[in-house]
Each structure stands twice: as structure tokens, then as C-alpha cells.
CSV table of C-alpha atoms and ligand atoms in Angstrom, one decimal:
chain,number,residue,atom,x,y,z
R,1,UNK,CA,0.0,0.0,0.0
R,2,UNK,CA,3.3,2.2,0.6
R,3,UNK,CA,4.5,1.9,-2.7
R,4,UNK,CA,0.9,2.1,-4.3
R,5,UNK,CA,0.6,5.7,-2.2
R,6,UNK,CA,3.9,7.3,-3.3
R,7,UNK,CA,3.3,6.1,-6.9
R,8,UNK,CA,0.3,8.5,-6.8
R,9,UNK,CA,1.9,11.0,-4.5
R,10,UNK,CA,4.7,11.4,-7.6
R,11,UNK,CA,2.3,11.0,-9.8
R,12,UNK,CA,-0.6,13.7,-8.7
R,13,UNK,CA,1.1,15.7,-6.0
R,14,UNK,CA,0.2,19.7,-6.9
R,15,UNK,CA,3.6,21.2,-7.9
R,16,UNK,CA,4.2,23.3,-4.9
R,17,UNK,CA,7.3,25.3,-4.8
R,18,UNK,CA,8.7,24.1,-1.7
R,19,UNK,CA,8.6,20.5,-3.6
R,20,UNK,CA,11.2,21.0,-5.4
R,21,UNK,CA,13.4,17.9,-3.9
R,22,UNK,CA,15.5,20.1,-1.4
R,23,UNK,CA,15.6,19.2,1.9
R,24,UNK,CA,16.1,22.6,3.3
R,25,UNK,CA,15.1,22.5,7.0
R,26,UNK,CA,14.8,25.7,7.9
R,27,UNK,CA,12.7,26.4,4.4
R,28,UNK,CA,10.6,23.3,5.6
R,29,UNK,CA,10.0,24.5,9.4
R,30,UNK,CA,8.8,28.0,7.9
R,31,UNK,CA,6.1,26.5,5.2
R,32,UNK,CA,5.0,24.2,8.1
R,33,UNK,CA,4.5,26.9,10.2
R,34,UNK,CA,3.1,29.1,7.6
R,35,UNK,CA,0.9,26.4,6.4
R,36,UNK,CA,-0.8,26.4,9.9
R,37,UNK,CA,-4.3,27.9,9.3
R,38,UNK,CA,-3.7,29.5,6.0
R,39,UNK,CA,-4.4,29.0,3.0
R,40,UNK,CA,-1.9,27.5,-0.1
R,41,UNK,CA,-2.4,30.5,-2.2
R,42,UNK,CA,-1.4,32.7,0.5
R,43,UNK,CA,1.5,30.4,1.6
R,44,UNK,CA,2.9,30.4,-1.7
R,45,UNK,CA,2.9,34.2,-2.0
R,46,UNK,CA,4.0,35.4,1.2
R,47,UNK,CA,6.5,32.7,1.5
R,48,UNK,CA,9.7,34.2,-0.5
R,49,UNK,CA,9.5,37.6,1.0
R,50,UNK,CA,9.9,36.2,4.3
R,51,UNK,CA,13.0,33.8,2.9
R,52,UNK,CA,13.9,37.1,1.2
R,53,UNK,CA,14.2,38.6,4.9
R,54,UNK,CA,15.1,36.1,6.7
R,55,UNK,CA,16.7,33.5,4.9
R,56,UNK,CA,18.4,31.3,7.6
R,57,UNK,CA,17.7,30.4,11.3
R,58,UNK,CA,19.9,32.6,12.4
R,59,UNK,CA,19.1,35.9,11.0
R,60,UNK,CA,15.1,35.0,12.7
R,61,UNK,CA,16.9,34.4,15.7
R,62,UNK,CA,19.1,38.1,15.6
R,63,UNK,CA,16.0,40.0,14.2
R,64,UNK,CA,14.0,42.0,16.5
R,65,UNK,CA,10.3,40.7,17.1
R,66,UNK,CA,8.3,43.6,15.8
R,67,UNK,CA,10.6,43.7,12.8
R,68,UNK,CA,9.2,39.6,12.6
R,69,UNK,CA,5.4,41.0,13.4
R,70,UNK,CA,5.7,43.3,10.5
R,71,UNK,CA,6.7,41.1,8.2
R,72,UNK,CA,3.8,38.7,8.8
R,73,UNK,CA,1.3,41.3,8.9
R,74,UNK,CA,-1.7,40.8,7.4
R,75,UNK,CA,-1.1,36.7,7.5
R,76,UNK,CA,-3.2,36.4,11.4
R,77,UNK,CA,-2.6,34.1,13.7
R,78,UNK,CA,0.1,36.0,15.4
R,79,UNK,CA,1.3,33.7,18.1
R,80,UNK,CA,3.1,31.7,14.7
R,81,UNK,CA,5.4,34.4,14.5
R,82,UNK,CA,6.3,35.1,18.1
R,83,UNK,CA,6.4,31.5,18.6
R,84,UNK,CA,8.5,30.8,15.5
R,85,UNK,CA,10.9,33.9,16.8
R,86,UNK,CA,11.3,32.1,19.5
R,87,UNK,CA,11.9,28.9,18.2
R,88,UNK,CA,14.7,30.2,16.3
R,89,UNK,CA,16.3,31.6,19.3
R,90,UNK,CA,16.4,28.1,21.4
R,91,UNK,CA,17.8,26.8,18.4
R,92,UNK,CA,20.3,29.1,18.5
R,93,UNK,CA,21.2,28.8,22.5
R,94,UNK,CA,20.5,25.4,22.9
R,95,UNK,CA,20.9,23.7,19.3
R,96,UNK,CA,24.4,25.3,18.2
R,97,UNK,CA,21.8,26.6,15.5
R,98,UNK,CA,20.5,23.6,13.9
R,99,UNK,CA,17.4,22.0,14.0
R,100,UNK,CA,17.1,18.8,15.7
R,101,UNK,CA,16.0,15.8,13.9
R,102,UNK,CA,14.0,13.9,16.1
R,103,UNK,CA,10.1,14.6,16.9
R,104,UNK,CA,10.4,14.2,20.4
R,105,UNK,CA,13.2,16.9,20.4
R,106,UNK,CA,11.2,19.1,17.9
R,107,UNK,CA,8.4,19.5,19.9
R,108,UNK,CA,10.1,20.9,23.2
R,109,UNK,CA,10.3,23.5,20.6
R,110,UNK,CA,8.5,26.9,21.0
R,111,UNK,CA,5.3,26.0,19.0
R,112,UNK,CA,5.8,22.6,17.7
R,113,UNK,CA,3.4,20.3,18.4
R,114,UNK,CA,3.3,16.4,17.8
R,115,UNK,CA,1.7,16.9,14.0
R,116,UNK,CA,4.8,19.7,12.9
R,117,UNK,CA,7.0,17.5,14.7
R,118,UNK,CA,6.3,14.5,12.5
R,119,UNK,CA,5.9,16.2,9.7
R,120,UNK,CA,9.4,18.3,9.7
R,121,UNK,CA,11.2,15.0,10.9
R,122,UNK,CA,9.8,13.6,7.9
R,123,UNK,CA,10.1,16.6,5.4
R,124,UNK,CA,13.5,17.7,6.5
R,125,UNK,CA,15.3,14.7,8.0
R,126,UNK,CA,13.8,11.8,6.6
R,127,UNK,CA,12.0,10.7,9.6
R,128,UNK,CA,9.4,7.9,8.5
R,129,UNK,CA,6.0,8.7,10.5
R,130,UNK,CA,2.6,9.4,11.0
R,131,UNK,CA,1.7,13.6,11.2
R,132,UNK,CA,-2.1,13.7,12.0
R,133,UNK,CA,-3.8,17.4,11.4
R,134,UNK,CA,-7.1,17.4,10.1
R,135,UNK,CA,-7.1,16.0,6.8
R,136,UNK,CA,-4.9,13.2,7.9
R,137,UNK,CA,-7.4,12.5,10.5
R,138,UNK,CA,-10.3,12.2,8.2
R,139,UNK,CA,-8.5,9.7,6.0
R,140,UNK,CA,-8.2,7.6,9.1
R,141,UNK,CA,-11.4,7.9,10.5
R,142,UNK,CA,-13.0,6.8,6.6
R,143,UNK,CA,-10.1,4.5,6.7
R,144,UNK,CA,-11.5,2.5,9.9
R,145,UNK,CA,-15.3,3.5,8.9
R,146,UNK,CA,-15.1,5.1,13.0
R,147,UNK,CA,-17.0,8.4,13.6
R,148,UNK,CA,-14.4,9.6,15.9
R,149,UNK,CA,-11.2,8.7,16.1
R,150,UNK,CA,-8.0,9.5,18.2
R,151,UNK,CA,-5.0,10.8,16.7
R,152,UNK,CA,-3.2,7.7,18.4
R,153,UNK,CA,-6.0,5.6,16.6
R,154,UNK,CA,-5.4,7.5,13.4
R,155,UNK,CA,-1.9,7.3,13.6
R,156,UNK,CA,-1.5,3.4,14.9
R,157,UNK,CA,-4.4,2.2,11.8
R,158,UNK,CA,-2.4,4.2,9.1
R,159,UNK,CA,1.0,2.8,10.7
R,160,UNK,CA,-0.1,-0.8,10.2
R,161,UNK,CA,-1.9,-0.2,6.8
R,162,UNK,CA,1.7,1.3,5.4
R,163,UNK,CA,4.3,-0.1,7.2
R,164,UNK,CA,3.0,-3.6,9.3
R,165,UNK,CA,4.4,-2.4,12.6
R,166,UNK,CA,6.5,0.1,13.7
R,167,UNK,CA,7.1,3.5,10.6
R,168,UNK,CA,10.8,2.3,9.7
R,169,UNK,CA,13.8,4.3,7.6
R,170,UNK,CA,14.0,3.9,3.9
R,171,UNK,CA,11.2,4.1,1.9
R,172,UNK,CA,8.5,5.9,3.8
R,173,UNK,CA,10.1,9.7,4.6
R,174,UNK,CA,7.5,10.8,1.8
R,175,UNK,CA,4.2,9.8,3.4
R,176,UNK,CA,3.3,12.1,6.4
R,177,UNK,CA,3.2,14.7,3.3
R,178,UNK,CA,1.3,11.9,1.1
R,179,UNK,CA,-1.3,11.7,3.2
R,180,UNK,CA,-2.3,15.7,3.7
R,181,UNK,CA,-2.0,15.9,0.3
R,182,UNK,CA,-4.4,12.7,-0.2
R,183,UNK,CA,-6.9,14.3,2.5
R,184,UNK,CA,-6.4,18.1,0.5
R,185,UNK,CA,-7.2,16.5,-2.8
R,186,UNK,CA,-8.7,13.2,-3.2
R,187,UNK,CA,-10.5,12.3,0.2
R,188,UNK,CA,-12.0,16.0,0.5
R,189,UNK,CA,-14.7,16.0,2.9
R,190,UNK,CA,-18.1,16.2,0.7
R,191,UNK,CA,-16.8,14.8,-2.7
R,192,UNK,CA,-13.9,11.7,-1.8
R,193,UNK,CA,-13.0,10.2,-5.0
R,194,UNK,CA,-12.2,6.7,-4.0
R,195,UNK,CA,-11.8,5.2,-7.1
R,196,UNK,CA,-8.9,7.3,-7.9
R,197,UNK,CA,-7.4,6.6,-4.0
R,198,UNK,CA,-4.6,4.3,-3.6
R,199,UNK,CA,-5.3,3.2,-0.4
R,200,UNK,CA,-9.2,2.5,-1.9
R,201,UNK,CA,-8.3,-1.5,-0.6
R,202,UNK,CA,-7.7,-1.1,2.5
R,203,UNK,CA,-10.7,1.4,3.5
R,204,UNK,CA,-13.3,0.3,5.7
R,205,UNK,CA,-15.3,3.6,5.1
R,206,UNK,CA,-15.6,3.0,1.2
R,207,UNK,CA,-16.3,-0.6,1.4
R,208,UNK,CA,-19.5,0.5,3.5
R,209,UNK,CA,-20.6,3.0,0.8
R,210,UNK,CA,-20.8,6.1,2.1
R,211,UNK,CA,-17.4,7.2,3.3
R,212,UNK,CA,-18.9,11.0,3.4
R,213,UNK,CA,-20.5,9.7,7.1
R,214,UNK,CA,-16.9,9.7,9.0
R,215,UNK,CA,-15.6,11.3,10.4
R,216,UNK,CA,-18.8,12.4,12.3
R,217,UNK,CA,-19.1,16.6,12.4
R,218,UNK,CA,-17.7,17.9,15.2
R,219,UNK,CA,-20.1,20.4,17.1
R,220,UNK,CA,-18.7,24.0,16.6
R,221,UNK,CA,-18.7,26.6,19.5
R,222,UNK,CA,-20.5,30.0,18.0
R,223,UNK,CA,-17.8,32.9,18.3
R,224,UNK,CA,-18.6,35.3,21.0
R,225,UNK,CA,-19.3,39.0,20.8
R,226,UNK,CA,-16.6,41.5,21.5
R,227,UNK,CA,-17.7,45.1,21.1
R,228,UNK,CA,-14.2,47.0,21.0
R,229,UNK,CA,-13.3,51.0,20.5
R,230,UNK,CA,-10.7,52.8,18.7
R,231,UNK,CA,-9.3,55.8,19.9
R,232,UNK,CA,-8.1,57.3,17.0
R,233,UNK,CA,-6.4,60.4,17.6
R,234,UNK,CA,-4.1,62.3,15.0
R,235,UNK,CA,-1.8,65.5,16.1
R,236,UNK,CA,0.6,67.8,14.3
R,237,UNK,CA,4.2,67.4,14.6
R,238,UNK,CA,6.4,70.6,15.1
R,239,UNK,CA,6.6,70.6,11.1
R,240,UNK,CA,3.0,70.5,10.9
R,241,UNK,CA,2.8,67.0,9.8
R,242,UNK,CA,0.4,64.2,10.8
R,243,UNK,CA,1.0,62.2,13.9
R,244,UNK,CA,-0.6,59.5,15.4
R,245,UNK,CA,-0.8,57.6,18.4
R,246,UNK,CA,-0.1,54.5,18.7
R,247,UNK,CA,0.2,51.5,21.5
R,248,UNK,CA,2.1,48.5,21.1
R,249,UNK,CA,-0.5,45.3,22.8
R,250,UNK,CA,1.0,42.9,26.1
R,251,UNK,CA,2.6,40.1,25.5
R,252,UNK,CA,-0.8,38.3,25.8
R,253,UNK,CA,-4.0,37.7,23.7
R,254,UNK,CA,-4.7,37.3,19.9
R,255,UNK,CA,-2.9,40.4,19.2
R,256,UNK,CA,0.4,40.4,21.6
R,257,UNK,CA,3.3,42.6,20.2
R,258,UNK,CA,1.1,44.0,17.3
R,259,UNK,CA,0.7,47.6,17.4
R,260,UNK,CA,-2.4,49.6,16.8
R,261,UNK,CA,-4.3,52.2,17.7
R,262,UNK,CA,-5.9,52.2,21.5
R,263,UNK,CA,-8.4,50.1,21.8
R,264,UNK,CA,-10.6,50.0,24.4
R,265,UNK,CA,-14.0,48.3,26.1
R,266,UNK,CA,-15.5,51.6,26.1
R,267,UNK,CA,-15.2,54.4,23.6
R,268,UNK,CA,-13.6,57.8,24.1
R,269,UNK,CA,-15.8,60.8,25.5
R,270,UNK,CA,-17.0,63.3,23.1
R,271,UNK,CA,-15.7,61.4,20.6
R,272,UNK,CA,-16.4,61.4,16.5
R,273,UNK,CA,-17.5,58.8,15.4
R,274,UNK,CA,-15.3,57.9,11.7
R,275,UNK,CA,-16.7,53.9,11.2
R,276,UNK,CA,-17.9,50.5,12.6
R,277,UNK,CA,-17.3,47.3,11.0
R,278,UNK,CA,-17.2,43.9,11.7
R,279,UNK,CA,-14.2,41.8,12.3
R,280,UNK,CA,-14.3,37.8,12.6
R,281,UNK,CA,-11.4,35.7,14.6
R,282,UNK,CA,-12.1,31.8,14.9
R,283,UNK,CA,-13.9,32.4,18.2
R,284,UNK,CA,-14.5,36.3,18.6
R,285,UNK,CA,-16.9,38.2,16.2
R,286,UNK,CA,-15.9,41.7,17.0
R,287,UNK,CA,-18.2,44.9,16.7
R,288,UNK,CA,-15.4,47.3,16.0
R,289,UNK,CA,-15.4,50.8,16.6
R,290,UNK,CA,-13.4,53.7,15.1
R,291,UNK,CA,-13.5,57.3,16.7
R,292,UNK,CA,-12.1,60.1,16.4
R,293,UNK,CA,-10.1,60.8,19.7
R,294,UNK,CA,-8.8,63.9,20.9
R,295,UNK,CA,-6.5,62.5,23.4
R,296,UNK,CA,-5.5,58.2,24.1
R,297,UNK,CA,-6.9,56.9,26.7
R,298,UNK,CA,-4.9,57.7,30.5
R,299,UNK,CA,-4.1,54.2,31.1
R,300,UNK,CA,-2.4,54.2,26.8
R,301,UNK,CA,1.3,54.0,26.8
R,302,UNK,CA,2.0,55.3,23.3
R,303,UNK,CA,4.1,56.7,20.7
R,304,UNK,CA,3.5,59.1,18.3
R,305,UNK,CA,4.2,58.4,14.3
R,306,UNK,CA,4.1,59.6,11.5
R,307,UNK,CA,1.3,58.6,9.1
R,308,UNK,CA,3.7,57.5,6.6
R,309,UNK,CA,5.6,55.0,9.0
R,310,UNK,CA,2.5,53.5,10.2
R,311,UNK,CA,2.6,50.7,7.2
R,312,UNK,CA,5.9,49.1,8.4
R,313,UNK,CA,4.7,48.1,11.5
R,314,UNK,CA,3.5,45.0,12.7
R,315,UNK,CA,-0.1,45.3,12.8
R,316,UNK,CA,-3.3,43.0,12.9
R,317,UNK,CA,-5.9,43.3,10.2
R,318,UNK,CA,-8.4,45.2,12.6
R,319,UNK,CA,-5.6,47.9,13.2
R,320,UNK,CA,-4.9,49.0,9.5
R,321,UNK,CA,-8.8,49.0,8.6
R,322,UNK,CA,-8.7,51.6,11.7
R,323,UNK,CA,-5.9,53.5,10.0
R,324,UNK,CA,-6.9,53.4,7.2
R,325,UNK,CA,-9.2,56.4,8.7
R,326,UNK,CA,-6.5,58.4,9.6
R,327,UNK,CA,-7.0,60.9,6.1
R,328,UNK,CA,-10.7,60.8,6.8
R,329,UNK,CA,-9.4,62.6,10.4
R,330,UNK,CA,-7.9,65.8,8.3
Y,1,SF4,S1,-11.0,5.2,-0.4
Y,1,SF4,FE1,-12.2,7.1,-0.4
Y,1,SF4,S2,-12.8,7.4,1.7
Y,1,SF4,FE2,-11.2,5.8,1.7
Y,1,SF4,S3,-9.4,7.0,2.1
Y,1,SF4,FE3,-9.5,6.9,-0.1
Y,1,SF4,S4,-10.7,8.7,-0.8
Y,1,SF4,FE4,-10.9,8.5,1.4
């Protein structure tokens, strides 16, 4: 069944450019880590400017964090960045600046868990395993026709069906990719096409007709309102140019190290209001407000800038949407 999965992997595998054949594991760590709730298109674009910037472990590790923040502005999920920052750095102190090359190693790694782990090992070093993330998963739950499977059971059914026993060296560094790109494209979750699977003989999920039925949905958790402010507030310099305020967040929360403009529970006192939108994170729906501020708040900690600089910093999508107001304070 090994052999019968990388023939198709070679064979229908989407030409990504980070499959190119190098074993780069630096290049590796950053598309995993990239790759982590965003989408292809939006890896493959953003990927070479950050290579462009920082193109080995080591200049991550020397750069500051908000010059890291700014580059990945725009991409969400902040903590990847400050996590991968930080990554770089124990690599650095405690690594002599390489990567290791065992899972278990990998993830005591800032933000590695068990399915990067895996899935660098295998990508990078050659480490034959098992890397479970969602589409992985729902191979193995069709796989063993069970509504709800563990990643252990996952990993432990798929282990048996592709190597017998234990994931041994040689042949089989290829699959834990193999098998997200077999969930991505051919066992999708509405539409699997079986006949075209290679691992169509062994599946349980198939066999019984309607694969579609595992794994079973998963109950979601409705995001919860946030109402936030902005206090936007824009002054003159001593050369009569624009200036506004802005606050760097704590280390903590969706947003740490990202700088905006204040934002607050409540909004500023005889305030102007410039705009309201809506902004969606995985579990927050936010009901964002922009005003026009003539002071920050008392507890704000801020710097002024100039309206020019403000696109060079690090900032969350919610904070440029609020600058983006700054003219329409003139
Ligand atoms: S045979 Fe069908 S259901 Fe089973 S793993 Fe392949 S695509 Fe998925």
C-alpha cells in the first residue's frame, strides 16, 4: 500500500514550490509553520519575502520581534510568529543553530506540536511517521469506517496499513506529506473520490458505501461578541505633519506585540464617530469601533508616528482597517 501511495503521490502531487526535492530544513519549518491555518495561495505568496528577509535560522533568531510581526502582517494568527521567533532563538542557544531531527526533540520546541514534529522530521530529516492534522485524520477515520477517532488511533491504523508495525527508515520519509496531500485532494470532505485513492483496498469507510459519514461533524462553538473602540487620535508634529498615536498590545492575547491604535471596552468621551465594521477571529466576532479621539486613553502607553511609518509596523488586520481612517481625520 506504501508503494501504491507514493506512486500517486509522484504522480498527482500539486507542484508546490517548496517540492522542489530540497531538503532545506529551515525552508521546511517556515512553510509548516506558515501552512498552519492559512491557505496554499497565501503560503505560496507570502513565502519568498519572508525567505527574502530572513533567509536562515539565524538571522530570525538576531531579528528583533516587531521587525518579525511586521513582516507577517496581514497573515493572522500572530502567536506563529512570536512562537517561531522564539523557536529560532532556542535553536540558537541550545541547538548550536541547527534544527534537531527527532520529533520528540522538535516539539520541546516553542510551537511545535506532535503533528509539525512529525511532519518536519519527515520533510526535513527523513523521519518515516505518522503527522495527524485534520485532513490526515479524516483519511483515518474513513479508513477505519469510526465516527471519531483519536489521533493515536489514526496514527496506529495508518502505521499498520503502510508499514505492518512500527514506521521504519528507507522508503517511507514521503508519506506524512502523502497523506495531507491525499486528505487536501482526493478524500476531500463532501466529494472523496475513491476510485482514484490508492489506499481505496484497505478502507473500511468505502467498502460501507458512504465514506462521506466519518468522520462524524464535530459540534462548533458559536464565536462570542466583543464590542471594542478605537481611539483614534491624530496631532501635528512641530513641522505640521500628521502624527498619530499609537500602542504597542502585552505580550498576551490574539494580538500580543502587534501595534495599533488604542483600543478600548469603552469608547472615548466626546468622541467622532469615523466607522464601525465587523471583524471575525475563529472564536471572537468583533463589533469594531473607530472614533475620532482627541486625546488616548490615560491608562495608553503610546508613541507618536508619523502617518507614513504606520505601514511598516507589525499590525493585525483590525488595526490597518482603523488607520486606514486616519486621512478621513484631516
Ligand atoms: S478510499 Fe475514499 S474514503 Fe477511503 S481514504 Fe480513499 S478517498 Fe478516502
Amino acid at each position: 500500500m506504501r508503494d501504491a501511495l507514493q506512486d500517486w503521490f509522484e504522480r498527482a502531487a500539486r507542484p508546490l514550490p517548496w517540492r522542489d526535492g530540497r531538503r532545506d530544513a529551515y525552508r521546511t519549518l517556515v512553510v509548516e509553520v506558515l501552512s498552519q491555518q492559512t491557505r496554499i495561495a497565501t503560503v505560496e505568496a507570502r513565502l519568498p519575502g519572508f525567505l527574502a528577509r530572513f533567509p536562515d535560522l539565524a538571522t530570525l533568531a538576531a531579528a528583533d520581534l516587531d521587525e518579525v510581526l511586521a513582516v507577517w502582517s496581514g497573515l493572522g494568527y500572530y502567536r506563529r510568529a512570536r512562537a517561531l521567533h522564539a523557536l529560532a532563538r532556542a535553536v540558537v542557544a541550545d541547538h548550536g543553530g541547527r534544527l534537531p531531527r527527532e520529533p520528540d526533540a522538535l516539539q520541546r520546541l516553542p510551537g511545535i506540536g506532535p503533528y509539525t514534529a512529525t511532519a518536519l522530521a519527515a520533510q526535513a530529516f527523513g523521519v518515516p511517521g505518522v503527522a495527524v492534522d485534520g485532513n490526515v485524520r479524516r483519511v483515518g477515520a474513513r479508513l477505519l469506517a469510526a465516527p471519531d477517532p483519536s489521533d493515536r488511533e489514526v496514527r496506529s491504523a495508518l502505521t499498520a496499513l503502510l508499514w505492518g508495525d512500527e514506521p521504519h527508515d528507507g522508503q517511507g520519509a514521503f508519506v506524512a506529506e502523502a497523506l495531507v496531500e491525499l486528505g487536501a485532494t482526493v478524500c476531500t470532505p463532501r466529494a472523496p473520490a475513491c476510485p482514484e485513492c490508492p489506499l481505496r483496498p484497505g478502507c473500511r469507510g468505502a467498502a460501507d458505501g458512504d465514506p462521506t459519514r466519518y468522520p462524524a461533524p464535530r459540534r462548533r462553538t458559536a464565536p462570542r461578541p466583543w464590542t471594542l473602540h478605537a481611539w483614534l487620535v491624530v496631532d501635528r508634529d512641530a513641522d505640521g505633519g500628521a502624527v498619530v498615536a499609537v500602542e504597542r498590545r502585552a505580550d498576551r492575547g490574539p494580538w500580543a506585540g502587534l501595534h495599533g491604535p488604542p483600543w478600548r471596552d469603552e469608547p472615548p468621551p466626546d468622541a467622532e464617530p469615523l466607522a464601525r465594521f465587523v471583524h471575525r477571529l475563529s472564536h471572537r466576532t468583533i463589533d469594531a469601533h473607530v472614533w475620532r479621539a482627541s486625546a488616548p486613553p490615560e491608562d495608553a502607553d503610546v508613541r507618536w508616528l508619523a502617518a507614513a511609518d504606520l505601514a511598516g509596523l507589525g499590525t493585525a488586520e483590525i488595526d490597518r482597517r482603523a488607520f486606514a481612517l486616519v486621512a478621513a481625520t484631516r
